[in-house]
mmCIF file of C-alpha atoms and ligand atoms in Angstrom:
data_model
loop_
_atom_site.group_PDB
_atom_site.id
_atom_site.type_symbol
_atom_site.label_atom_id
_atom_site.label_comp_id
_atom_site.label_asym_id
_atom_site.label_seq_id
_atom_site.Cartn_x
_atom_site.Cartn_y
_atom_site.Cartn_z
ATOM 1 C CA MET A 1 105.789 118.549 112.349
ATOM 2 C CA THR A 2 102.927 120.338 110.367
ATOM 3 C CA LYS A 3 99.915 118.347 109.701
ATOM 4 C CA LYS A 4 99.736 117.227 106.214
ATOM 5 C CA LYS A 5 96.807 119.043 104.247
ATOM 6 C CA ARG A 6 93.639 116.589 103.629
ATOM 7 C CA VAL A 7 92.914 115.955 100.013
ATOM 8 C CA PHE A 8 89.524 114.553 98.917
ATOM 9 C CA SER A 9 88.197 113.435 95.568
ATOM 10 C CA GLY A 10 85.616 111.509 94.161
ATOM 11 C CA ILE A 11 85.088 109.199 90.935
ATOM 12 C CA GLN A 12 81.779 107.981 89.880
ATOM 13 C CA PRO A 13 81.904 104.034 89.454
ATOM 14 C CA SER A 14 81.807 103.964 85.830
ATOM 15 C CA GLY A 15 83.633 101.032 85.581
ATOM 16 C CA GLU A 16 86.715 101.683 83.342
ATOM 17 C CA LEU A 17 88.439 104.673 83.004
ATOM 18 C CA HIS A 18 89.705 106.452 79.809
ATOM 19 C CA ILE A 19 92.866 108.780 78.923
ATOM 20 C CA GLY A 20 90.700 111.658 79.604
ATOM 21 C CA ASN A 21 89.995 111.025 83.144
ATOM 22 C CA TYR A 22 93.504 109.392 83.523
ATOM 23 C CA LEU A 23 94.831 112.648 82.325
ATOM 24 C CA GLY A 24 92.123 115.293 83.561
ATOM 25 C CA ALA A 25 92.060 113.861 87.117
ATOM 26 C CA VAL A 26 94.149 110.316 88.459
ATOM 27 C CA LYS A 27 97.374 111.719 87.309
ATOM 28 C CA ASN A 28 97.252 114.106 89.490
ATOM 29 C CA TRP A 29 95.907 112.268 92.593
ATOM 30 C CA VAL A 30 98.663 109.716 91.399
ATOM 31 C CA GLU A 31 100.898 112.536 92.871
ATOM 32 C CA LEU A 32 98.890 114.150 95.201
ATOM 33 C CA GLN A 33 99.348 110.985 97.546
ATOM 34 C CA GLU A 34 102.834 111.622 97.777
ATOM 35 C CA GLN A 35 102.823 115.121 100.100
ATOM 36 C CA TYR A 36 99.104 115.075 101.527
ATOM 37 C CA GLU A 37 96.781 112.935 103.185
ATOM 38 C CA CYS A 38 94.709 112.032 101.194
ATOM 39 C CA PHE A 39 91.392 110.318 100.627
ATOM 40 C CA PHE A 40 89.763 108.719 96.736
ATOM 41 C CA CYS A 41 86.527 108.204 97.300
ATOM 42 C CA ILE A 42 84.148 105.736 95.041
ATOM 43 C CA VAL A 43 80.606 107.796 94.715
ATOM 44 C CA ASP A 44 78.098 104.689 94.395
ATOM 45 C CA LEU A 45 75.430 107.568 96.421
ATOM 46 C CA HIS A 46 76.271 109.909 93.734
ATOM 47 C CA ALA A 47 75.560 107.246 90.656
ATOM 48 C CA VAL A 48 72.380 106.207 91.794
ATOM 49 C CA THR A 49 70.859 109.209 90.977
ATOM 50 C CA GLN A 50 71.528 108.544 87.336
ATOM 51 C CA PRO A 51 69.120 105.093 85.812
ATOM 52 C CA TYR A 52 71.036 102.042 86.369
ATOM 53 C CA GLU A 53 71.005 98.407 87.447
ATOM 54 C CA PRO A 54 71.078 97.394 90.470
ATOM 55 C CA GLU A 55 72.929 94.038 89.569
ATOM 56 C CA GLU A 56 75.552 95.673 87.730
ATOM 57 C CA MET A 57 76.264 98.311 90.607
ATOM 58 C CA PRO A 58 79.315 96.036 92.104
ATOM 59 C CA ALA A 59 81.265 95.593 89.525
ATOM 60 C CA ARG A 60 81.034 98.634 88.936
ATOM 61 C CA VAL A 61 82.534 100.179 91.563
ATOM 62 C CA PHE A 62 84.926 97.144 91.756
ATOM 63 C CA ASP A 63 86.129 97.552 88.254
ATOM 64 C CA MET A 64 86.746 101.259 89.001
ATOM 65 C CA ALA A 65 88.802 100.620 92.577
ATOM 66 C CA LEU A 66 90.530 98.162 90.489
ATOM 67 C CA THR A 67 91.648 100.855 88.034
ATOM 68 C CA LEU A 68 92.794 103.346 90.241
ATOM 69 C CA MET A 69 94.861 101.291 92.389
ATOM 70 C CA ALA A 70 96.709 99.607 88.556
ATOM 71 C CA ALA A 71 97.039 103.743 88.058
ATOM 72 C CA GLY A 72 99.329 104.257 90.614
ATOM 73 C CA LEU A 73 97.125 105.352 93.774
ATOM 74 C CA ASP A 74 98.612 103.181 96.178
ATOM 75 C CA PRO A 75 96.696 102.029 99.473
ATOM 76 C CA GLU A 76 99.973 102.402 101.970
ATOM 77 C CA LYS A 77 100.284 106.412 100.676
ATOM 78 C CA CYS A 78 96.530 107.437 100.240
ATOM 79 C CA THR A 79 92.981 105.814 101.630
ATOM 80 C CA ILE A 80 90.582 104.318 99.012
ATOM 81 C CA PHE A 81 86.932 103.771 99.471
ATOM 82 C CA VAL A 82 83.404 103.047 98.613
ATOM 83 C CA GLN A 83 81.073 105.834 99.751
ATOM 84 C CA SER A 84 78.176 103.528 100.476
ATOM 85 C CA HIS A 85 80.137 101.702 103.276
ATOM 86 C CA VAL A 86 80.669 105.077 105.064
ATOM 87 C CA PRO A 87 77.204 105.417 106.363
ATOM 88 C CA GLN A 88 78.094 109.164 107.770
ATOM 89 C CA HIS A 89 77.991 110.801 104.229
ATOM 90 C CA ALA A 90 74.557 110.431 103.687
ATOM 91 C CA GLU A 91 73.740 111.728 107.593
ATOM 92 C CA LEU A 92 76.237 114.647 107.559
ATOM 93 C CA ALA A 93 74.247 115.706 103.662
ATOM 94 C CA TRP A 94 70.898 115.648 105.545
ATOM 95 C CA LEU A 95 72.546 117.795 108.052
ATOM 96 C CA PHE A 96 73.217 120.200 105.153
ATOM 97 C CA ASN A 97 70.402 119.901 103.340
ATOM 98 C CA THR A 98 68.951 122.242 106.252
ATOM 99 C CA VAL A 99 71.317 124.964 105.304
ATOM 100 C CA THR A 100 71.146 124.650 102.072
ATOM 101 C CA PRO A 101 69.143 127.202 99.466
ATOM 102 C CA ILE A 102 67.377 125.002 96.942
ATOM 103 C CA GLY A 103 67.900 128.181 94.846
ATOM 104 C CA GLU A 104 71.781 127.331 94.612
ATOM 105 C CA LEU A 105 70.955 123.993 93.959
ATOM 106 C CA GLU A 106 69.122 124.663 90.941
ATOM 107 C CA ARG A 107 71.597 127.276 89.277
ATOM 108 C CA MET A 108 74.158 124.931 89.248
ATOM 109 C CA THR A 109 75.089 123.975 85.852
ATOM 110 C CA GLN A 110 75.576 120.242 86.261
ATOM 111 C CA TYR A 111 72.116 120.092 87.560
ATOM 112 C CA LYS A 112 70.556 121.761 84.382
ATOM 113 C CA ASP A 113 72.155 119.749 81.788
ATOM 114 C CA LYS A 114 70.696 116.269 83.733
ATOM 115 C CA ALA A 115 67.490 117.859 84.559
ATOM 116 C CA SER A 116 67.511 118.984 80.944
ATOM 117 C CA ARG A 117 67.335 115.448 79.736
ATOM 118 C CA GLN A 118 64.860 113.941 81.893
ATOM 119 C CA GLU A 119 60.777 113.469 82.211
ATOM 120 C CA SER A 120 60.922 113.833 85.543
ATOM 121 C CA VAL A 121 63.320 114.742 88.192
ATOM 122 C CA LEU A 122 64.202 113.677 91.165
ATOM 123 C CA ALA A 123 65.224 115.376 94.463
ATOM 124 C CA GLY A 124 68.692 113.207 94.519
ATOM 125 C CA LEU A 125 69.824 114.486 91.395
ATOM 126 C CA LEU A 126 68.857 118.198 92.939
ATOM 127 C CA ASN A 127 70.961 117.530 96.466
ATOM 128 C CA TYR A 128 73.682 115.578 94.502
ATOM 129 C CA PRO A 129 75.712 118.462 95.491
ATOM 130 C CA VAL A 130 74.692 118.707 99.412
ATOM 131 C CA LEU A 131 76.193 115.190 99.354
ATOM 132 C CA GLN A 132 79.335 115.908 97.590
ATOM 133 C CA ALA A 133 79.793 119.053 100.366
ATOM 134 C CA ALA A 134 79.392 116.849 102.891
ATOM 135 C CA ASP A 135 81.826 113.846 101.194
ATOM 136 C CA ILE A 136 84.655 116.770 101.305
ATOM 137 C CA LEU A 137 83.276 118.253 104.932
ATOM 138 C CA LEU A 138 83.354 114.835 106.252
ATOM 139 C CA TYR A 139 87.144 115.295 106.471
ATOM 140 C CA GLN A 140 87.745 118.501 106.882
ATOM 141 C CA ALA A 141 89.121 118.430 103.806
ATOM 142 C CA GLU A 142 90.965 121.692 102.450
ATOM 143 C CA LEU A 143 92.334 120.650 98.851
ATOM 144 C CA VAL A 144 90.040 118.828 96.209
ATOM 145 C CA PRO A 145 91.284 118.431 93.155
ATOM 146 C CA VAL A 146 89.051 118.039 90.754
ATOM 147 C CA GLY A 147 88.034 118.926 86.737
ATOM 148 C CA GLU A 148 86.831 122.175 85.883
ATOM 149 C CA ASP A 149 83.352 120.857 85.633
ATOM 150 C CA GLN A 150 83.126 120.436 89.436
ATOM 151 C CA VAL A 151 84.651 124.003 90.873
ATOM 152 C CA GLN A 152 80.810 124.943 91.152
ATOM 153 C CA HIS A 153 80.138 122.386 92.934
ATOM 154 C CA VAL A 154 83.487 123.069 95.693
ATOM 155 C CA GLU A 155 82.303 126.227 95.160
ATOM 156 C CA LEU A 156 78.614 125.226 96.780
ATOM 157 C CA THR A 157 80.688 123.087 99.461
ATOM 158 C CA ARG A 158 82.402 126.594 101.003
ATOM 159 C CA GLU A 159 78.965 128.314 101.261
ATOM 160 C CA ILE A 160 77.582 125.432 103.098
ATOM 161 C CA ALA A 161 80.397 125.257 105.280
ATOM 162 C CA ARG A 162 80.150 128.745 105.946
ATOM 163 C CA LYS A 163 76.451 128.830 106.187
ATOM 164 C CA TRP A 164 76.647 126.015 108.667
ATOM 165 C CA ASN A 165 79.256 127.570 110.743
ATOM 166 C CA GLY A 166 77.818 130.734 110.881
ATOM 167 C CA ARG A 167 74.607 129.586 112.177
ATOM 168 C CA PHE A 168 76.636 126.289 114.891
ATOM 169 C CA GLY A 169 80.031 128.135 114.897
ATOM 170 C CA GLU A 170 83.385 128.271 113.484
ATOM 171 C CA TYR A 171 84.160 124.179 112.598
ATOM 172 C CA PHE A 172 83.972 123.683 109.106
ATOM 173 C CA PRO A 173 87.139 124.905 107.209
ATOM 174 C CA GLU A 174 86.219 126.362 103.610
ATOM 175 C CA PRO A 175 87.838 123.898 101.096
ATOM 176 C CA GLU A 176 89.349 124.863 97.768
ATOM 177 C CA ALA A 177 89.182 123.074 94.005
ATOM 178 C CA LEU A 178 92.574 122.299 92.328
ATOM 179 C CA VAL A 179 92.376 122.280 88.887
ATOM 180 C CA GLY A 180 95.092 120.335 86.831
ATOM 181 C CA GLU A 181 96.975 121.653 83.878
ATOM 182 C CA VAL A 182 94.828 119.342 81.641
ATOM 183 C CA ARG A 183 91.452 120.371 81.014
ATOM 184 C CA ARG A 184 89.533 118.749 78.753
ATOM 185 C CA VAL A 185 90.896 115.779 76.523
ATOM 186 C CA MET A 186 88.992 115.796 73.252
ATOM 187 C CA GLY A 187 87.648 112.431 72.505
ATOM 188 C CA LEU A 188 88.890 110.806 68.685
ATOM 189 C CA ASP A 189 85.803 111.638 66.737
ATOM 190 C CA GLY A 190 87.715 115.690 67.469
ATOM 191 C CA GLN A 191 84.523 117.097 68.278
ATOM 192 C CA ALA A 192 83.460 116.566 72.062
ATOM 193 C CA LYS A 193 85.249 116.020 74.951
ATOM 194 C CA MET A 194 86.203 112.448 75.528
ATOM 195 C CA SER A 195 83.211 110.588 77.230
ATOM 196 C CA LYS A 196 82.513 107.036 78.045
ATOM 197 C CA SER A 197 78.437 108.206 76.747
ATOM 198 C CA LEU A 198 79.838 109.517 73.227
ATOM 199 C CA GLY A 199 82.503 106.230 72.064
ATOM 200 C CA ASN A 200 85.121 108.047 71.940
ATOM 201 C CA THR A 201 87.794 107.351 74.336
ATOM 202 C CA ILE A 202 90.667 105.239 74.487
ATOM 203 C CA GLY A 203 89.890 103.376 78.039
ATOM 204 C CA LEU A 204 92.974 103.135 80.152
ATOM 205 C CA LEU A 205 93.494 99.287 80.420
ATOM 206 C CA GLU A 206 92.982 98.036 76.460
ATOM 207 C CA SER A 207 95.696 96.617 74.918
ATOM 208 C CA PRO A 208 98.259 97.826 72.350
ATOM 209 C CA ASP A 209 95.722 96.209 69.108
ATOM 210 C CA GLU A 210 92.917 97.953 70.391
ATOM 211 C CA ILE A 211 94.470 101.354 71.030
ATOM 212 C CA TRP A 212 95.659 100.918 67.532
ATOM 213 C CA ALA A 213 92.676 99.546 66.394
ATOM 214 C CA LYS A 214 90.407 103.004 67.344
ATOM 215 C CA LEU A 215 93.600 105.385 66.910
ATOM 216 C CA ARG A 216 94.387 104.194 62.845
ATOM 217 C CA PRO A 217 90.685 105.974 61.905
ATOM 218 C CA ALA A 218 90.463 109.146 64.254
ATOM 219 C CA VAL A 219 89.871 112.144 62.587
ATOM 220 C CA THR A 220 93.012 114.368 62.201
ATOM 221 C CA ASP A 221 93.276 118.179 60.340
ATOM 222 C CA PRO A 222 89.873 117.753 58.418
ATOM 223 C CA ALA A 223 91.126 120.089 56.243
ATOM 224 C CA ARG A 224 94.255 117.980 54.930
ATOM 225 C CA VAL A 225 92.731 115.380 52.771
ATOM 226 C CA ARG A 226 95.918 113.973 50.673
ATOM 227 C CA ARG A 227 99.136 112.656 51.959
ATOM 228 C CA GLU A 228 100.410 115.788 49.958
ATOM 229 C CA ASP A 229 98.561 118.568 51.702
ATOM 230 C CA PRO A 230 100.327 120.286 54.890
ATOM 231 C CA GLY A 231 98.390 120.252 57.365
ATOM 232 C CA ASN A 232 97.753 122.425 60.651
ATOM 233 C CA PRO A 233 98.719 120.196 64.036
ATOM 234 C CA PHE A 234 96.765 123.010 66.337
ATOM 235 C CA VAL A 235 93.468 121.564 64.987
ATOM 236 C CA CYS A 236 94.278 118.181 64.850
ATOM 237 C CA ASN A 237 93.123 116.613 67.456
ATOM 238 C CA ILE A 238 96.468 113.494 67.138
ATOM 239 C CA PHE A 239 98.746 116.489 67.118
ATOM 240 C CA SER A 240 96.754 117.635 70.969
ATOM 241 C CA LEU A 241 97.029 113.736 72.130
ATOM 242 C CA HIS A 242 100.649 113.807 71.111
ATOM 243 C CA ARG A 243 101.234 116.834 73.558
ATOM 244 C CA HIS A 244 100.166 114.341 76.356
ATOM 245 C CA PHE A 245 101.743 111.695 75.702
ATOM 246 C CA SER A 246 104.798 111.697 73.735
ATOM 247 C CA SER A 247 108.488 113.142 74.405
ATOM 248 C CA PRO A 248 109.652 116.853 73.240
ATOM 249 C CA ALA A 249 110.968 115.263 69.947
ATOM 250 C CA ASP A 250 108.175 113.380 69.425
ATOM 251 C CA ILE A 251 106.114 116.338 69.663
ATOM 252 C CA ALA A 252 108.353 118.726 67.767
ATOM 253 C CA TRP A 253 109.249 115.886 64.939
ATOM 254 C CA SER A 254 104.843 115.469 64.619
ATOM 255 C CA GLU A 255 104.493 119.550 64.168
ATOM 256 C CA HIS A 256 106.988 119.873 61.873
ATOM 257 C CA GLY A 257 106.245 116.908 59.526
ATOM 258 C CA CYS A 258 102.572 117.822 59.590
ATOM 259 C CA ARG A 259 103.264 121.158 58.685
ATOM 260 C CA THR A 260 105.626 120.130 55.781
ATOM 261 C CA ALA A 261 103.736 117.078 55.029
ATOM 262 C CA GLY A 262 106.788 115.336 55.894
ATOM 263 C CA ILE A 263 105.251 112.491 57.610
ATOM 264 C CA GLY A 264 101.551 111.181 56.750
ATOM 265 C CA CYS A 265 98.302 111.257 59.283
ATOM 266 C CA ILE A 266 99.371 107.227 59.532
ATOM 267 C CA ASP A 267 103.294 108.132 60.484
ATOM 268 C CA CYS A 268 101.525 110.420 63.292
ATOM 269 C CA LYS A 269 99.255 108.656 64.292
ATOM 270 C CA ARG A 270 101.868 105.239 64.671
ATOM 271 C CA ARG A 271 104.561 106.926 66.852
ATOM 272 C CA LEU A 272 101.439 108.120 69.020
ATOM 273 C CA ALA A 273 100.102 104.548 69.648
ATOM 274 C CA ASP A 274 103.612 104.024 70.636
ATOM 275 C CA ASN A 275 103.703 106.514 73.285
ATOM 276 C CA ILE A 276 100.214 105.523 74.651
ATOM 277 C CA ILE A 277 101.255 101.876 74.452
ATOM 278 C CA LYS A 278 104.244 102.451 76.661
ATOM 279 C CA GLU A 279 102.796 104.730 79.026
ATOM 280 C CA LEU A 280 99.973 102.995 79.496
ATOM 281 C CA ASP A 281 102.272 99.069 79.948
ATOM 282 C CA PRO A 282 102.541 99.247 83.603
ATOM 283 C CA ILE A 283 99.093 99.981 84.257
ATOM 284 C CA ARG A 284 97.840 97.302 82.467
ATOM 285 C CA GLU A 285 100.195 94.826 83.791
ATOM 286 C CA ARG A 286 99.150 96.361 87.398
ATOM 287 C CA ALA A 287 95.341 95.321 86.711
ATOM 288 C CA MET A 288 96.325 91.867 84.888
ATOM 289 C CA GLU A 289 98.240 91.291 88.393
ATOM 290 C CA LEU A 290 94.960 92.659 90.432
ATOM 291 C CA LYS A 291 92.834 90.779 88.391
ATOM 292 C CA ARG A 292 94.606 87.776 89.578
ATOM 293 C CA HIS A 293 94.057 88.726 92.961
ATOM 294 C CA PRO A 294 91.089 90.624 93.356
ATOM 295 C CA GLU A 295 91.342 89.824 97.323
ATOM 296 C CA ARG A 296 94.142 93.179 97.445
ATOM 297 C CA VAL A 297 91.123 95.441 95.777
ATOM 298 C CA ALA A 298 88.386 93.846 98.462
ATOM 299 C CA GLU A 299 91.098 94.258 101.338
ATOM 300 C CA THR A 300 91.892 97.912 100.386
ATOM 301 C CA LEU A 301 88.576 98.503 100.326
ATOM 302 C CA GLU A 302 87.637 97.531 103.560
ATOM 303 C CA ARG A 303 90.991 99.032 104.980
ATOM 304 C CA GLY A 304 89.585 102.723 103.602
ATOM 305 C CA ALA A 305 86.489 102.201 105.050
ATOM 306 C CA GLU A 306 86.870 101.384 108.526
ATOM 307 C CA HIS A 307 89.763 104.267 108.620
ATOM 308 C CA CYS A 308 87.199 107.041 107.319
ATOM 309 C CA ARG A 309 84.272 105.551 109.366
ATOM 310 C CA GLU A 310 86.930 106.567 112.328
ATOM 311 C CA ILE A 311 87.116 109.809 111.121
ATOM 312 C CA ALA A 312 83.586 110.010 109.885
ATOM 313 C CA SER A 313 82.106 109.293 113.194
ATOM 314 C CA SER A 314 84.473 111.680 115.625
ATOM 315 C CA THR A 315 83.136 114.017 112.916
ATOM 316 C CA MET A 316 79.009 113.526 112.870
ATOM 317 C CA GLN A 317 79.906 113.416 116.850
ATOM 318 C CA GLU A 318 80.571 117.025 117.095
ATOM 319 C CA ALA A 319 78.089 118.291 114.418
ATOM 320 C CA LEU A 320 75.323 116.674 115.742
ATOM 321 C CA ALA A 321 76.187 118.170 119.070
ATOM 322 C CA ARG A 322 76.899 121.386 117.811
ATOM 323 C CA MET A 323 73.353 121.478 116.328
ATOM 324 C CA GLY A 324 71.997 119.907 119.830
ATOM 325 C CA LEU A 325 70.936 116.327 118.140
ATOM 326 C CA ARG A 326 71.376 113.274 120.118
ATOM 327 C CA GLY A 327 71.581 114.898 123.374
ATOM 328 C CA GLY A 328 74.832 116.358 123.053
ATOM 329 C CA GLY A 329 75.122 120.230 123.712
ATOM 330 C CA PRO A 330 77.932 122.313 121.754
ATOM 331 C CA LYS A 331 81.505 121.232 123.412
ATOM 332 C CA VAL A 332 83.897 123.898 122.307
ATOM 333 C CA LYS A 333 82.211 127.263 122.193
ATOM 334 C CA GLY A 334 83.717 128.216 126.032
ATOM 335 C CA ARG A 335 80.963 126.174 127.866
HETATM 336 P P1 AMP B 1 84.143 111.562 84.820
HETATM 337 O O1 AMP B 1 83.653 110.283 84.453
HETATM 338 O O2 AMP B 1 83.261 112.506 83.379
HETATM 339 O O3 AMP B 1 82.549 111.324 86.016
HETATM 340 O O4 AMP B 1 84.550 112.345 85.141
HETATM 341 C C1 AMP B 1 85.735 111.839 86.169
HETATM 342 C C2 AMP B 1 86.681 112.976 86.249
HETATM 343 O O5 AMP B 1 87.617 112.855 85.020
HETATM 344 C C3 AMP B 1 86.613 114.501 86.337
HETATM 345 O O6 AMP B 1 87.472 114.789 87.776
HETATM 346 C C4 AMP B 1 86.514 114.456 85.455
HETATM 347 O O7 AMP B 1 86.948 115.979 85.612
HETATM 348 C C5 AMP B 1 87.426 113.966 84.769
HETATM 349 N N1 AMP B 1 87.295 113.853 83.180
HETATM 350 C C6 AMP B 1 86.486 113.108 82.591
HETATM 351 N N2 AMP B 1 86.467 113.469 81.202
HETATM 352 C C7 AMP B 1 87.933 114.358 80.864
HETATM 353 C C8 AMP B 1 88.208 114.494 79.817
HETATM 354 N N3 AMP B 1 87.767 114.304 78.485
HETATM 355 N N4 AMP B 1 89.275 115.582 79.616
HETATM 356 C C9 AMP B 1 89.655 116.104 81.194
HETATM 357 N N5 AMP B 1 89.241 115.440 81.912
HETATM 358 C C10 AMP B 1 88.298 114.536 82.348
HETATM 359 N N1 LIG B 2 80.760 114.874 91.025
HETATM 360 C C1 LIG B 2 82.140 114.425 91.097
HETATM 361 C C2 LIG B 2 81.991 114.392 89.404
HETATM 362 O O1 LIG B 2 80.967 113.997 88.810
HETATM 363 C C3 LIG B 2 82.813 113.204 91.571
HETATM 364 C C4 LIG B 2 82.068 113.530 93.341
HETATM 365 C C5 LIG B 2 81.652 112.699 94.438
HETATM 366 C C6 LIG B 2 83.524 114.085 93.965
HETATM 367 N N2 LIG B 2 81.790 113.773 95.650
HETATM 368 C C7 LIG B 2 82.946 114.682 95.526
HETATM 369 C C8 LIG B 2 84.449 114.979 93.616
HETATM 370 C C9 LIG B 2 83.587 115.496 96.194
HETATM 371 C C10 LIG B 2 85.212 115.883 94.638
HETATM 372 C C11 LIG B 2 84.627 115.934 95.962
HETATM 373 O O2 LIG B 2 83.228 114.080 89.179
#
């Protein structure tokens, strides 16, 4: 049997997921776990590069783990763990810092964006992508499923692998980004990408009533002012959500009804709400079950970290040895 390729991805512990994260990332992960050896990491060491409240962090991490499991990540099929439970992430990041040009880090779009909004820019924010490279390469992962915004970081990971290998011998693979089909889910305001900080989200665990309360007033085609006005579904975010959640028949119904003013926006939204609720129902059910059994989440994370520490320790042994550290010399290279 050929060895399964390794997949690695990470997500910030933001607490609850929204349908943008779900469609853009987590839904793909659920499919990938069937085919590959997958590692999914809750990146708390990355999260502390932004202002935060220490007392809130444990709940943010726990809720993210619970939501990922509810969304369909199965601890029997993949490894789910918390970054800070595996100390080698920070250790390898330090080694990679020594081969990473500052100029490359300063070019990163996400860094520039975040740094421009801060008065005093901390080193952790600049070095964020180095830690991300360590996350991926600690497991020698070859595939990295991420949103479009993370492709640049995966490119940098390849470069760090190349630079390190060039100096210390071929060891780390150059991973590839896997960008899913759903690149950008717009928020309910129809103005910007769905994002927790903009308050334009539908949470993955929201109840049918909450979902309807958010969808009902959501922005549609602004040119369709009255019920009798025909609309243009292709400028309407409700229609784009139909394309993510509805059957081909319902999508055709919405498109035709909108163009001919055969249906009103409220009819269209109600059908969408029903379809979203249908897809999210089993996720919410599983989440409620896990909330009754929090020990299942805790055990999953413990087992995950244990498995990861084993792999991580073997990678570190080799990497340190090749760098002439911890008393080791290069094992490979035919000596
Ligand atoms: P974030 O919550 O921004 O850290 O994102 C976590 C993951 O979800 C990343 O892979 C993002 O690319 C993806 N993601 C976040 N928001 C959206 C969105 N509105 N549409 C599609 N993907 C998203
Ligand atoms: N930076 C990623 C994000 O903001 C999260 C992340 C951390 C990650 N380490 C990773 C993603 C390793 C993929 C692989 O979404």
